[in-house]
């Protein structure tokens, strides 16, 4: 499955973006921030859903707004197209719509089926990844991936099992150990043996009886072996007795078979073939006689038919064709006569419609050529624009007049409104006085704050008997002056309340700075009170400012209130803006009225010009009508209608003339046909000649048809007799061939008649049955283990002797059994004596303990040997299993990694039962991936992904998307990686995003077929 095209409605930086792709290898180049990663994220989002809204950076909602989402056009292996569209309207994952090849639409369930149930995490880590995912093994630790990497067909944890067995082995036995159970049992057993030997040396008869019992044991063993030999010999004679009858029957069968003739080869299915040939000979003889009888009957019927030679000379096909042709000609003659009468009536009606002055002669001479029609149409084309233009100009003049009246009324209304407003100079003066009042108010407020602060400082100075240094006071006063200047400047701004707040904050900050400076400065005695003088100066300044403000308020009128100063200032500014807008509107209306007046005058001039052109065209039209003798009242359309009627009348006249000529020709042909048919009728001497030539033609055809049927019947009989004669000859040849086949079959076994053939077949079958019985007897004897020695005995000895020998060996066996019983009893006596000697309680207990220790030691030793052998086998199995039974993914990755690194690393493996990876170098050293260089590690992880892609492609083959993953590869390994990647193009589409032009050049250098695209 591959992506044919991408259409993004809105996704990240993309808006209404389209990109066409090809199957196989696609290299998509783009500089940094060209949108490669965004395009990769879009493909994953359409296939598996958008990111959660809690991750807006990964969700890629459109930066320019608009519709969120897009669609992919997928093509499967069969060429069927599926359009997958996902938009972020309802849920966070988005709404998906899958359009099937037949046009039906489905949802998520069909998309999941197309992706073979693949999860988004698996796809993002294996099929669509960048350099970040490639650099770490942690992206390959999901459960779906580890099932491919670390499970090589076994569910056992071999390292755990090996460790468990080793620990258990150590608990059983350990060299030079004292705690293991087997070590303790061996030590205990050694101590018991020493005690038993010490007690047994005390009894002088013990060793002699023990030696005697051992001699008896040896004799018993020898007797048991002899009994085995006797038993075997008895069995051989019993087998000879049982096989005696079989061997004798085999001899009889062999003798009977030798008396029958030996047939080296007999035809396969010979008897059945002989019977079949004889049956076919009989059937062919009967059919040959029937064929002769049919041939004689056909010859008699053929000779009975006699034909008339005069009628044979005529051609019945010609007669049939003449009937149809002349029937059509008579019908056509009747039609033409009616057509001529109708055309004549229609022509007279058309002439009456044109007028009394029109005749057939004038119709023939009147000009209705295309040039004449084109002159009339040209005049109509010139007149129509003139009339339409005059009408349009009249309508435009009426429209312009209405517009002039409307705009004049609107201009008069605007003039009245402007005259009712104050003049611009009055509004400017009023705004200046209001602004001055606002500035003085602010200045008064500032002075009051300064006075309050100075009074506060003066009180503090008097209480602390300190005075402010002249330098600090000077700095403070300068700061206050600067703040006041800035505040006065800000007051002129439209937002004066912001300026007042800013001034208050500045004053508070200044006071804080000054207080801090006083606390830091050295104290001095207050002698001349300079703050007092400053306070008197500020008071004087405040009174002067209040007087100026009072004079300004008086100039504004008796009803003016300082509390509405700000509102008044806003109203004055609005009045100025309103007057300016009305003035601009009045100027625009006056200019528009002048323009409309000019346009009306231009329309009047154009109207006069068109009227003159219309009078000139009307004069030319009148001259054209006089030339053709037409009525002066006719318009161009009327003249064209007259021309059409004249042309129609001319066509009727011409058609009537042609039909009259055809009528005369057909009448002459009909008379000639009548004369010809009369001559034919008299030639063949038929009675009762009819007047209608078609009637004569029909009757003549009936006579000829009857004669033709008799001729055809005779010809059929002739052909049937010839065919029957050919069949007769063929059946004779077939019968002769069957007789030759029967003779060949008899000669194949050198016989001359069928009975000898059948008798030889029966003898052959009897011999085969005897040989089969001999083989069955041989098989039975082989099954009963009858060898050649037994067969030889059967041939040499009679049955009675064989039975005697079997009985003799049975008697010897019974005697040996009795001797064995006697020896066993004697041995039992010696054993009892030894037990009596060993009756001592201490010795018995020691032997009991020795037996118990020995049994326990044997059990533990068997367990220890089993564990030791199992550990060795487990180690060998693990080593062999890791070499041969690695997962298919790791085998694929090993081959690719070895090729990519020029055989520096031989294979990649996973120890059985462990979820970790090892890399085996060419010298056999194994290491974990973290000890490789960054480039080699990324190449390893890339090969693992290639192996996973190949393994998972058995169920689904989605596109492979790679985002600049070869950054840390050198040129040689990059070429090898590109070559490995290109092999997947037979089953997968590959999208390789890169910002390096060198990568695309390297693809071309390797002659790899690919499709290049570029993102701007």
PDB file of C-alpha atoms in Angstrom, residues 208-314:
ATOM      1  CA  UNK A 208      35.009 -69.526  55.076  1.00  0.00           C
ATOM      2  CA  UNK A 209      31.235 -69.693  54.889  1.00  0.00           C
ATOM      3  CA  UNK A 210      31.177 -66.480  52.999  1.00  0.00           C
ATOM      4  CA  UNK A 211      33.613 -67.943  50.408  1.00  0.00           C
ATOM      5  CA  UNK A 212      31.490 -71.119  50.122  1.00  0.00           C
ATOM      6  CA  UNK A 213      28.371 -69.043  49.481  1.00  0.00           C
ATOM      7  CA  UNK A 214      30.233 -67.161  46.745  1.00  0.00           C
ATOM      8  CA  UNK A 215      31.193 -70.512  45.081  1.00  0.00           C
ATOM      9  CA  UNK A 216      27.537 -71.542  45.144  1.00  0.00           C
ATOM     10  CA  UNK A 217      26.612 -68.200  43.618  1.00  0.00           C
ATOM     11  CA  UNK A 218      29.075 -68.843  40.766  1.00  0.00           C
ATOM     12  CA  UNK A 219      27.721 -72.366  40.127  1.00  0.00           C
ATOM     13  CA  UNK A 220      24.146 -71.033  40.138  1.00  0.00           C
ATOM     14  CA  UNK A 221      25.121 -68.429  37.539  1.00  0.00           C
ATOM     15  CA  UNK A 222      26.683 -71.077  35.280  1.00  0.00           C
ATOM     16  CA  UNK A 223      23.616 -73.336  35.608  1.00  0.00           C
ATOM     17  CA  UNK A 224      21.311 -70.428  34.716  1.00  0.00           C
ATOM     18  CA  UNK A 225      23.343 -69.817  31.528  1.00  0.00           C
ATOM     19  CA  UNK A 226      23.089 -73.510  30.617  1.00  0.00           C
ATOM     20  CA  UNK A 227      19.337 -73.390  31.130  1.00  0.00           C
ATOM     21  CA  UNK A 228      19.134 -70.451  28.725  1.00  0.00           C
ATOM     22  CA  UNK A 229      20.993 -72.468  26.039  1.00  0.00           C
ATOM     23  CA  UNK A 230      18.693 -75.470  26.542  1.00  0.00           C
ATOM     24  CA  UNK A 231      15.647 -73.250  26.307  1.00  0.00           C
ATOM     25  CA  UNK A 232      16.881 -71.711  23.027  1.00  0.00           C
ATOM     26  CA  UNK A 233      17.569 -75.118  21.500  1.00  0.00           C
ATOM     27  CA  UNK A 234      14.115 -76.361  22.560  1.00  0.00           C
ATOM     28  CA  UNK A 235      12.553 -73.305  20.906  1.00  0.00           C
ATOM     29  CA  UNK A 236      14.406 -74.014  17.639  1.00  0.00           C
ATOM     30  CA  UNK A 237      13.062 -77.605  17.495  1.00  0.00           C
ATOM     31  CA  UNK A 238       9.553 -76.359  18.369  1.00  0.00           C
ATOM     32  CA  UNK A 239       9.764 -73.827  15.510  1.00  0.00           C
ATOM     33  CA  UNK A 240      10.852 -76.649  13.202  1.00  0.00           C
ATOM     34  CA  UNK A 241       7.780 -78.643  14.268  1.00  0.00           C
ATOM     35  CA  UNK A 242       5.449 -75.649  13.694  1.00  0.00           C
ATOM     36  CA  UNK A 243       7.008 -74.746  10.276  1.00  0.00           C
ATOM     37  CA  UNK A 244       7.061 -78.343   9.034  1.00  0.00           C
ATOM     38  CA  UNK A 245       3.616 -78.162   7.377  1.00  0.00           C
ATOM     39  CA  UNK A 246       4.366 -74.740   5.815  1.00  0.00           C
ATOM     40  CA  UNK A 247       7.641 -75.910   4.303  1.00  0.00           C
ATOM     41  CA  UNK A 248       6.041 -79.068   2.857  1.00  0.00           C
ATOM     42  CA  UNK A 249       3.176 -77.043   1.325  1.00  0.00           C
ATOM     43  CA  UNK A 250       5.729 -74.708  -0.255  1.00  0.00           C
ATOM     44  CA  UNK A 251       7.483 -77.722  -1.820  1.00  0.00           C
ATOM     45  CA  UNK A 252       4.172 -78.987  -3.285  1.00  0.00           C
ATOM     46  CA  UNK A 253       3.391 -75.531  -4.778  1.00  0.00           C
ATOM     47  CA  UNK A 254       6.872 -75.356  -6.289  1.00  0.00           C
ATOM     48  CA  UNK A 255       6.420 -78.778  -7.929  1.00  0.00           C
ATOM     49  CA  UNK A 256       2.979 -77.886  -9.367  1.00  0.00           C
ATOM     50  CA  UNK A 257       4.261 -74.571 -10.728  1.00  0.00           C
ATOM     51  CA  UNK A 258       7.164 -76.269 -12.472  1.00  0.00           C
ATOM     52  CA  UNK A 259       4.707 -78.500 -14.404  1.00  0.00           C
ATOM     53  CA  UNK A 260       2.874 -75.486 -15.881  1.00  0.00           C
ATOM     54  CA  UNK A 261       4.255 -73.697 -18.986  1.00  0.00           C
ATOM     55  CA  UNK A 262       6.256 -70.550 -18.320  1.00  0.00           C
ATOM     56  CA  UNK A 263       4.927 -67.608 -20.315  1.00  0.00           C
ATOM     57  CA  UNK A 264       7.548 -64.900 -20.601  1.00  0.00           C
ATOM     58  CA  UNK A 265       5.122 -62.242 -21.774  1.00  0.00           C
ATOM     59  CA  UNK A 266       1.401 -62.229 -22.350  1.00  0.00           C
ATOM     60  CA  UNK A 267      -0.444 -59.294 -23.928  1.00  0.00           C
ATOM     61  CA  UNK A 268      -1.837 -56.965 -21.318  1.00  0.00           C
ATOM     62  CA  UNK A 269      -5.591 -57.568 -20.935  1.00  0.00           C
ATOM     63  CA  UNK A 270      -5.200 -60.105 -23.784  1.00  0.00           C
ATOM     64  CA  UNK A 271      -8.424 -62.070 -23.258  1.00  0.00           C
ATOM     65  CA  UNK A 272     -10.524 -58.941 -22.836  1.00  0.00           C
ATOM     66  CA  UNK A 273      -8.957 -57.435 -25.950  1.00  0.00           C
ATOM     67  CA  UNK A 274      -9.627 -60.631 -27.963  1.00  0.00           C
ATOM     68  CA  UNK A 275     -13.274 -60.711 -26.902  1.00  0.00           C
ATOM     69  CA  UNK A 276     -13.643 -57.018 -27.687  1.00  0.00           C
ATOM     70  CA  UNK A 277     -12.159 -57.459 -31.179  1.00  0.00           C
ATOM     71  CA  UNK A 278     -14.444 -60.455 -31.957  1.00  0.00           C
ATOM     72  CA  UNK A 279     -17.495 -58.487 -30.756  1.00  0.00           C
ATOM     73  CA  UNK A 280     -16.529 -55.526 -32.950  1.00  0.00           C
ATOM     74  CA  UNK A 281     -16.034 -57.866 -35.944  1.00  0.00           C
ATOM     75  CA  UNK A 282     -19.568 -59.215 -35.475  1.00  0.00           C
ATOM     76  CA  UNK A 283     -21.062 -55.694 -35.139  1.00  0.00           C
ATOM     77  CA  UNK A 284     -19.131 -54.421 -38.207  1.00  0.00           C
ATOM     78  CA  UNK A 285     -20.418 -57.349 -40.346  1.00  0.00           C
ATOM     79  CA  UNK A 286     -24.052 -56.551 -39.458  1.00  0.00           C
ATOM     80  CA  UNK A 287     -23.594 -52.819 -40.152  1.00  0.00           C
ATOM     81  CA  UNK A 288     -21.919 -53.592 -43.543  1.00  0.00           C
ATOM     82  CA  UNK A 289     -24.957 -55.568 -44.706  1.00  0.00           C
ATOM     83  CA  UNK A 290     -27.355 -52.782 -43.592  1.00  0.00           C
ATOM     84  CA  UNK A 291     -25.298 -50.192 -45.506  1.00  0.00           C
ATOM     85  CA  UNK A 292     -25.518 -52.232 -48.753  1.00  0.00           C
ATOM     86  CA  UNK A 293     -29.338 -52.362 -48.467  1.00  0.00           C
ATOM     87  CA  UNK A 294     -29.650 -48.580 -47.926  1.00  0.00           C
ATOM     88  CA  UNK A 295     -27.405 -47.842 -50.949  1.00  0.00           C
ATOM     89  CA  UNK A 296     -29.610 -49.934 -53.291  1.00  0.00           C
ATOM     90  CA  UNK A 297     -32.762 -48.108 -52.063  1.00  0.00           C
ATOM     91  CA  UNK A 298     -31.246 -44.649 -52.678  1.00  0.00           C
ATOM     92  CA  UNK A 299     -30.194 -45.483 -56.252  1.00  0.00           C
ATOM     93  CA  UNK A 300     -33.774 -46.593 -57.111  1.00  0.00           C
ATOM     94  CA  UNK A 301     -35.313 -43.334 -55.693  1.00  0.00           C
ATOM     95  CA  UNK A 302     -32.760 -41.129 -57.557  1.00  0.00           C
ATOM     96  CA  UNK A 303     -33.420 -42.689 -60.970  1.00  0.00           C
ATOM     97  CA  UNK A 304     -37.203 -42.164 -60.550  1.00  0.00           C
ATOM     98  CA  UNK A 305     -36.906 -38.299 -60.716  1.00  0.00           C
ATOM     99  CA  UNK A 306     -36.964 -36.761 -64.343  1.00  0.00           C
ATOM    100  CA  UNK A 307     -36.376 -32.934 -64.858  1.00  0.00           C
ATOM    101  CA  UNK A 308     -37.701 -30.504 -67.637  1.00  0.00           C
ATOM    102  CA  UNK A 309     -34.682 -29.038 -69.539  1.00  0.00           C
ATOM    103  CA  UNK A 310     -36.581 -25.877 -70.681  1.00  0.00           C
ATOM    104  CA  UNK A 311     -37.282 -24.763 -67.144  1.00  0.00           C
ATOM    105  CA  UNK A 312     -33.743 -25.606 -66.049  1.00  0.00           C
ATOM    106  CA  UNK A 313     -32.410 -22.923 -68.447  1.00  0.00           C
ATOM    107  CA  UNK A 314     -34.162 -20.156 -66.430  1.00  0.00           C
TER     108      UNK A 314
END
